[in-house]
Amino acid sequence: FFFHPHPATPDAQESRGLGDVYKRQTLYFLMSWIPKLMENAGYDMAVGRDAFLLFNLGGVIGIYLLGILSVKWKLTNLILNLSIVSAISMISFALIPNQLNLLFILILIIGILQQSAFTGLYGVAAKAYPTEIRSTGVGWAIGLGRSGAVVGPALAGYLILAGYNMSANFIFFSIPMIICGLIAYKLDID
């Protein structure tokens, strides 16, 4: 795990909602497009539904995993590491599109990592704001993050229309995961 010895700078404090924007782009891309991308890759609809189920099952597991890990390690470091490994898993998923059993394992792992990192952002947002403005600050961070929930699936739709396949989309959307992890790390919040 990475450790950051210095307190968060004012610039880092201003980027609270940006991590949520990037994370939501990838989360909502995956939640919106997994079944269709699997179909476009030559699998039948049932495979797409199974992949979607595994991604969301991974999310449930990931939330519990985050709860266990956040007791032992700094939350922003966890988000960084979960985001980086999620991005690596997405790139791995993109590079092995014809091995269905491995794809199912990877999509479960991506769900665990991606959704636990996403959930951790709520804790970071709550700790980033002083008590007297916490609910407003968290609301603004979540609201700003919602723009990623709109942009991510729309951007994926344009990429698919432009002819980019499942692998290209997974690689492209691994980038926001890395950016979000770096933003969370820079915030340096326990």
PDB file of C-alpha atoms in Angstrom:
ATOM      1  CA  PHE A   1       0.000   0.000   0.000  1.00  0.00           C
ATOM      2  CA  PHE A   2       1.067   3.560  -0.659  1.00  0.00           C
ATOM      3  CA  PHE A   3       1.468   5.927   2.260  1.00  0.00           C
ATOM      4  CA  HIS A   4       1.293   9.684   2.038  1.00  0.00           C
ATOM      5  CA  PRO A   5       3.041  11.406   4.954  1.00  0.00           C
ATOM      6  CA  HIS A   6       1.769  14.948   4.341  1.00  0.00           C
ATOM      7  CA  PRO A   7      -1.654  16.390   5.118  1.00  0.00           C
ATOM      8  CA  ALA A   8      -3.963  17.183   2.221  1.00  0.00           C
ATOM      9  CA  THR A   9      -3.321  20.497   0.515  1.00  0.00           C
ATOM     10  CA  PRO A  10      -6.099  23.020  -0.159  1.00  0.00           C
ATOM     11  CA  ASP A  11      -5.907  22.046  -3.854  1.00  0.00           C
ATOM     12  CA  ALA A  12      -6.497  18.417  -2.935  1.00  0.00           C
ATOM     13  CA  GLN A  13      -9.446  19.426  -0.758  1.00  0.00           C
ATOM     14  CA  GLU A  14     -11.018  21.129  -3.778  1.00  0.00           C
ATOM     15  CA  SER A  15     -10.960  17.881  -5.774  1.00  0.00           C
ATOM     16  CA  ARG A  16     -13.297  15.898  -3.487  1.00  0.00           C
ATOM     17  CA  GLY A  17     -16.088  15.576  -6.051  1.00  0.00           C
ATOM     18  CA  LEU A  18     -13.794  14.956  -9.012  1.00  0.00           C
ATOM     19  CA  GLY A  19     -12.903  11.482  -7.808  1.00  0.00           C
ATOM     20  CA  ASP A  20     -16.602  10.697  -7.711  1.00  0.00           C
ATOM     21  CA  VAL A  21     -17.025  11.994 -11.292  1.00  0.00           C
ATOM     22  CA  TYR A  22     -14.309   9.688 -12.623  1.00  0.00           C
ATOM     23  CA  LYS A  23     -15.434   6.710 -10.584  1.00  0.00           C
ATOM     24  CA  ARG A  24     -19.058   7.078 -11.658  1.00  0.00           C
ATOM     25  CA  GLN A  25     -18.044   7.272 -15.319  1.00  0.00           C
ATOM     26  CA  THR A  26     -16.609   3.789 -15.077  1.00  0.00           C
ATOM     27  CA  LEU A  27     -19.228   2.378 -12.702  1.00  0.00           C
ATOM     28  CA  TYR A  28     -22.156   3.478 -14.833  1.00  0.00           C
ATOM     29  CA  PHE A  29     -20.391   2.478 -18.051  1.00  0.00           C
ATOM     30  CA  LEU A  30     -20.113  -1.041 -16.642  1.00  0.00           C
ATOM     31  CA  MET A  31     -23.637  -1.100 -15.218  1.00  0.00           C
ATOM     32  CA  SER A  32     -25.132   0.152 -18.474  1.00  0.00           C
ATOM     33  CA  TRP A  33     -23.115  -1.682 -21.094  1.00  0.00           C
ATOM     34  CA  ILE A  34     -21.809  -5.051 -19.816  1.00  0.00           C
ATOM     35  CA  PRO A  35     -24.648  -7.134 -21.312  1.00  0.00           C
ATOM     36  CA  LYS A  36     -24.576  -5.372 -24.689  1.00  0.00           C
ATOM     37  CA  LEU A  37     -20.782  -5.444 -24.963  1.00  0.00           C
ATOM     38  CA  MET A  38     -20.753  -9.171 -24.210  1.00  0.00           C
ATOM     39  CA  GLU A  39     -23.345  -9.692 -26.942  1.00  0.00           C
ATOM     40  CA  ASN A  40     -21.330  -7.548 -29.368  1.00  0.00           C
ATOM     41  CA  ALA A  41     -18.300  -9.713 -28.567  1.00  0.00           C
ATOM     42  CA  GLY A  42     -20.192 -12.761 -29.878  1.00  0.00           C
ATOM     43  CA  TYR A  43     -21.711 -14.167 -26.689  1.00  0.00           C
ATOM     44  CA  ASP A  44     -25.449 -14.738 -26.297  1.00  0.00           C
ATOM     45  CA  MET A  45     -27.753 -12.605 -24.126  1.00  0.00           C
ATOM     46  CA  ALA A  46     -27.621 -15.079 -21.236  1.00  0.00           C
ATOM     47  CA  VAL A  47     -23.830 -14.619 -20.986  1.00  0.00           C
ATOM     48  CA  GLY A  48     -24.295 -10.852 -20.859  1.00  0.00           C
ATOM     49  CA  ARG A  49     -26.851 -11.171 -18.078  1.00  0.00           C
ATOM     50  CA  ASP A  50     -24.577 -13.553 -16.158  1.00  0.00           C
ATOM     51  CA  ALA A  51     -21.669 -11.114 -16.470  1.00  0.00           C
ATOM     52  CA  PHE A  52     -23.898  -8.275 -15.239  1.00  0.00           C
ATOM     53  CA  LEU A  53     -25.008 -10.418 -12.282  1.00  0.00           C
ATOM     54  CA  LEU A  54     -21.401 -11.266 -11.397  1.00  0.00           C
ATOM     55  CA  PHE A  55     -20.359  -7.609 -11.585  1.00  0.00           C
ATOM     56  CA  ASN A  56     -23.105  -6.626  -9.152  1.00  0.00           C
ATOM     57  CA  LEU A  57     -22.463  -9.619  -6.886  1.00  0.00           C
ATOM     58  CA  GLY A  58     -18.869  -8.413  -6.785  1.00  0.00           C
ATOM     59  CA  GLY A  59     -20.196  -5.034  -5.665  1.00  0.00           C
ATOM     60  CA  VAL A  60     -21.958  -6.581  -2.678  1.00  0.00           C
ATOM     61  CA  ILE A  61     -18.818  -8.495  -1.724  1.00  0.00           C
ATOM     62  CA  GLY A  62     -16.683  -5.389  -2.281  1.00  0.00           C
ATOM     63  CA  ILE A  63     -18.716  -3.244   0.091  1.00  0.00           C
ATOM     64  CA  TYR A  64     -18.194  -5.749   2.901  1.00  0.00           C
ATOM     65  CA  LEU A  65     -14.527  -6.088   1.973  1.00  0.00           C
ATOM     66  CA  LEU A  66     -14.086  -2.317   2.190  1.00  0.00           C
ATOM     67  CA  GLY A  67     -15.655  -2.302   5.649  1.00  0.00           C
ATOM     68  CA  ILE A  68     -13.195  -4.919   6.868  1.00  0.00           C
ATOM     69  CA  LEU A  69     -10.133  -3.332   5.244  1.00  0.00           C
ATOM     70  CA  SER A  70     -10.938   0.263   6.227  1.00  0.00           C
ATOM     71  CA  VAL A  71     -10.640  -0.649   9.895  1.00  0.00           C
ATOM     72  CA  LYS A  72      -7.001  -1.600   9.316  1.00  0.00           C
ATOM     73  CA  TRP A  73      -5.814   0.768   6.565  1.00  0.00           C
ATOM     74  CA  LYS A  74      -6.192   4.375   5.572  1.00  0.00           C
ATOM     75  CA  LEU A  75      -9.290   4.836   3.397  1.00  0.00           C
ATOM     76  CA  THR A  76      -7.678   6.988   0.698  1.00  0.00           C
ATOM     77  CA  ASN A  77      -4.826   4.481   0.339  1.00  0.00           C
ATOM     78  CA  LEU A  78      -7.387   1.689   0.005  1.00  0.00           C
ATOM     79  CA  ILE A  79      -9.258   3.608  -2.690  1.00  0.00           C
ATOM     80  CA  LEU A  80      -6.003   4.175  -4.585  1.00  0.00           C
ATOM     81  CA  ASN A  81      -5.046   0.514  -4.473  1.00  0.00           C
ATOM     82  CA  LEU A  82      -8.533  -0.799  -5.217  1.00  0.00           C
ATOM     83  CA  SER A  83      -8.815   1.624  -8.158  1.00  0.00           C
ATOM     84  CA  ILE A  84      -5.421   0.714  -9.615  1.00  0.00           C
ATOM     85  CA  VAL A  85      -6.035  -3.039  -9.321  1.00  0.00           C
ATOM     86  CA  SER A  86      -9.522  -2.542 -10.770  1.00  0.00           C
ATOM     87  CA  ALA A  87      -8.015  -0.724 -13.769  1.00  0.00           C
ATOM     88  CA  ILE A  88      -5.461  -3.518 -14.227  1.00  0.00           C
ATOM     89  CA  SER A  89      -8.296  -6.069 -14.032  1.00  0.00           C
ATOM     90  CA  MET A  90     -10.269  -4.145 -16.655  1.00  0.00           C
ATOM     91  CA  ILE A  91      -7.255  -4.112 -18.979  1.00  0.00           C
ATOM     92  CA  SER A  92      -6.771  -7.849 -18.364  1.00  0.00           C
ATOM     93  CA  PHE A  93     -10.445  -8.386 -19.187  1.00  0.00           C
ATOM     94  CA  ALA A  94      -9.918  -6.482 -22.440  1.00  0.00           C
ATOM     95  CA  LEU A  95      -6.904  -8.559 -23.435  1.00  0.00           C
ATOM     96  CA  ILE A  96      -8.555 -11.994 -23.073  1.00  0.00           C
ATOM     97  CA  PRO A  97     -11.981 -11.581 -24.722  1.00  0.00           C
ATOM     98  CA  ASN A  98     -12.340 -15.210 -25.870  1.00  0.00           C
ATOM     99  CA  GLN A  99     -11.890 -17.056 -22.570  1.00  0.00           C
ATOM    100  CA  LEU A 100     -15.380 -16.937 -21.052  1.00  0.00           C
ATOM    101  CA  ASN A 101     -14.655 -18.555 -17.669  1.00  0.00           C
ATOM    102  CA  LEU A 102     -11.740 -16.212 -17.097  1.00  0.00           C
ATOM    103  CA  LEU A 103     -13.895 -13.259 -18.177  1.00  0.00           C
ATOM    104  CA  PHE A 104     -16.508 -14.245 -15.596  1.00  0.00           C
ATOM    105  CA  ILE A 105     -13.861 -14.413 -12.857  1.00  0.00           C
ATOM    106  CA  LEU A 106     -12.441 -11.061 -13.909  1.00  0.00           C
ATOM    107  CA  ILE A 107     -15.834  -9.337 -14.054  1.00  0.00           C
ATOM    108  CA  LEU A 108     -16.525 -10.544 -10.502  1.00  0.00           C
ATOM    109  CA  ILE A 109     -13.135  -9.216  -9.380  1.00  0.00           C
ATOM    110  CA  ILE A 110     -13.753  -5.922 -11.195  1.00  0.00           C
ATOM    111  CA  GLY A 111     -17.094  -5.635  -9.402  1.00  0.00           C
ATOM    112  CA  ILE A 112     -15.466  -6.252  -6.025  1.00  0.00           C
ATOM    113  CA  LEU A 113     -12.655  -3.757  -6.581  1.00  0.00           C
ATOM    114  CA  GLN A 114     -14.499  -1.061  -8.467  1.00  0.00           C
ATOM    115  CA  GLN A 115     -17.565  -0.887  -6.295  1.00  0.00           C
ATOM    116  CA  SER A 116     -15.650  -1.065  -3.018  1.00  0.00           C
ATOM    117  CA  ALA A 117     -13.462   1.838  -4.150  1.00  0.00           C
ATOM    118  CA  PHE A 118     -16.585   3.725  -5.224  1.00  0.00           C
ATOM    119  CA  THR A 119     -18.261   3.162  -1.865  1.00  0.00           C
ATOM    120  CA  GLY A 120     -15.132   4.346  -0.077  1.00  0.00           C
ATOM    121  CA  LEU A 121     -15.545   7.760  -1.683  1.00  0.00           C
ATOM    122  CA  TYR A 122     -18.626   8.380   0.484  1.00  0.00           C
ATOM    123  CA  GLY A 123     -16.528   7.906   3.605  1.00  0.00           C
ATOM    124  CA  VAL A 124     -13.811  10.172   2.234  1.00  0.00           C
ATOM    125  CA  ALA A 125     -16.351  12.876   1.391  1.00  0.00           C
ATOM    126  CA  ALA A 126     -17.841  12.673   4.890  1.00  0.00           C
ATOM    127  CA  LYS A 127     -14.405  13.059   6.476  1.00  0.00           C
ATOM    128  CA  ALA A 128     -13.285  15.826   4.108  1.00  0.00           C
ATOM    129  CA  TYR A 129     -15.782  18.452   5.269  1.00  0.00           C
ATOM    130  CA  PRO A 130     -16.053  20.130   8.687  1.00  0.00           C
ATOM    131  CA  THR A 131     -19.057  19.034  10.733  1.00  0.00           C
ATOM    132  CA  GLU A 132     -20.955  22.282  10.248  1.00  0.00           C
ATOM    133  CA  ILE A 133     -21.039  21.902   6.435  1.00  0.00           C
ATOM    134  CA  ARG A 134     -20.653  18.143   6.104  1.00  0.00           C
ATOM    135  CA  SER A 135     -24.103  17.346   4.718  1.00  0.00           C
ATOM    136  CA  THR A 136     -23.852  20.176   2.174  1.00  0.00           C
ATOM    137  CA  GLY A 137     -20.304  19.179   1.190  1.00  0.00           C
ATOM    138  CA  VAL A 138     -21.155  15.517   0.766  1.00  0.00           C
ATOM    139  CA  GLY A 139     -24.264  16.482  -1.196  1.00  0.00           C
ATOM    140  CA  TRP A 140     -22.197  18.650  -3.536  1.00  0.00           C
ATOM    141  CA  ALA A 141     -19.558  15.927  -3.993  1.00  0.00           C
ATOM    142  CA  ILE A 142     -22.231  13.343  -4.814  1.00  0.00           C
ATOM    143  CA  GLY A 143     -24.044  15.809  -7.081  1.00  0.00           C
ATOM    144  CA  LEU A 144     -20.865  16.597  -8.979  1.00  0.00           C
ATOM    145  CA  GLY A 145     -20.167  12.886  -9.229  1.00  0.00           C
ATOM    146  CA  ARG A 146     -23.548  12.324 -10.854  1.00  0.00           C
ATOM    147  CA  SER A 147     -22.240  14.099 -13.950  1.00  0.00           C
ATOM    148  CA  GLY A 148     -19.946  11.098 -14.392  1.00  0.00           C
ATOM    149  CA  ALA A 149     -22.998   8.842 -14.201  1.00  0.00           C
ATOM    150  CA  VAL A 150     -24.370  10.684 -17.226  1.00  0.00           C
ATOM    151  CA  VAL A 151     -21.133  11.150 -19.166  1.00  0.00           C
ATOM    152  CA  GLY A 152     -19.790   7.584 -18.774  1.00  0.00           C
ATOM    153  CA  PRO A 153     -22.625   5.621 -20.389  1.00  0.00           C
ATOM    154  CA  ALA A 154     -23.159   8.309 -23.053  1.00  0.00           C
ATOM    155  CA  LEU A 155     -19.478   8.304 -23.951  1.00  0.00           C
ATOM    156  CA  ALA A 156     -19.503   4.499 -24.131  1.00  0.00           C
ATOM    157  CA  GLY A 157     -22.475   4.678 -26.467  1.00  0.00           C
ATOM    158  CA  TYR A 158     -20.581   7.019 -28.776  1.00  0.00           C
ATOM    159  CA  LEU A 159     -17.511   4.781 -28.665  1.00  0.00           C
ATOM    160  CA  ILE A 160     -19.606   1.733 -29.537  1.00  0.00           C
ATOM    161  CA  LEU A 161     -21.304   3.607 -32.396  1.00  0.00           C
ATOM    162  CA  ALA A 162     -17.853   4.629 -33.641  1.00  0.00           C
ATOM    163  CA  GLY A 163     -16.939   0.941 -33.852  1.00  0.00           C
ATOM    164  CA  TYR A 164     -14.879   0.488 -30.694  1.00  0.00           C
ATOM    165  CA  ASN A 165     -15.297  -3.031 -29.316  1.00  0.00           C
ATOM    166  CA  MET A 166     -15.639  -4.339 -25.777  1.00  0.00           C
ATOM    167  CA  SER A 167     -11.876  -4.519 -25.254  1.00  0.00           C
ATOM    168  CA  ALA A 168     -11.318  -0.906 -26.332  1.00  0.00           C
ATOM    169  CA  ASN A 169     -14.105   0.300 -24.035  1.00  0.00           C
ATOM    170  CA  PHE A 170     -12.729  -1.575 -21.037  1.00  0.00           C
ATOM    171  CA  ILE A 171      -9.268  -0.139 -21.635  1.00  0.00           C
ATOM    172  CA  PHE A 172     -10.642   3.374 -22.142  1.00  0.00           C
ATOM    173  CA  PHE A 173     -12.731   3.260 -18.949  1.00  0.00           C
ATOM    174  CA  SER A 174      -9.847   1.904 -16.880  1.00  0.00           C
ATOM    175  CA  ILE A 175      -8.295   5.388 -17.113  1.00  0.00           C
ATOM    176  CA  PRO A 176     -10.920   7.140 -14.924  1.00  0.00           C
ATOM    177  CA  MET A 177     -10.327   4.460 -12.290  1.00  0.00           C
ATOM    178  CA  ILE A 178      -6.653   5.381 -12.107  1.00  0.00           C
ATOM    179  CA  ILE A 179      -7.430   9.106 -11.996  1.00  0.00           C
ATOM    180  CA  CYS A 180      -9.955   8.604  -9.193  1.00  0.00           C
ATOM    181  CA  GLY A 181      -7.485   6.551  -7.172  1.00  0.00           C
ATOM    182  CA  LEU A 182      -4.837   9.247  -7.527  1.00  0.00           C
ATOM    183  CA  ILE A 183      -7.293  11.981  -6.508  1.00  0.00           C
ATOM    184  CA  ALA A 184      -8.359  10.006  -3.440  1.00  0.00           C
ATOM    185  CA  TYR A 185      -4.715   9.380  -2.529  1.00  0.00           C
ATOM    186  CA  LYS A 186      -3.936  13.085  -2.837  1.00  0.00           C
ATOM    187  CA  LEU A 187      -6.774  13.906  -0.425  1.00  0.00           C
ATOM    188  CA  ASP A 188      -4.893  11.903   2.252  1.00  0.00           C
ATOM    189  CA  ILE A 189      -7.852  11.260   4.541  1.00  0.00           C
ATOM    190  CA  ASP A 190      -7.907   8.453   7.132  1.00  0.00           C
TER     191      ASP A 190
END
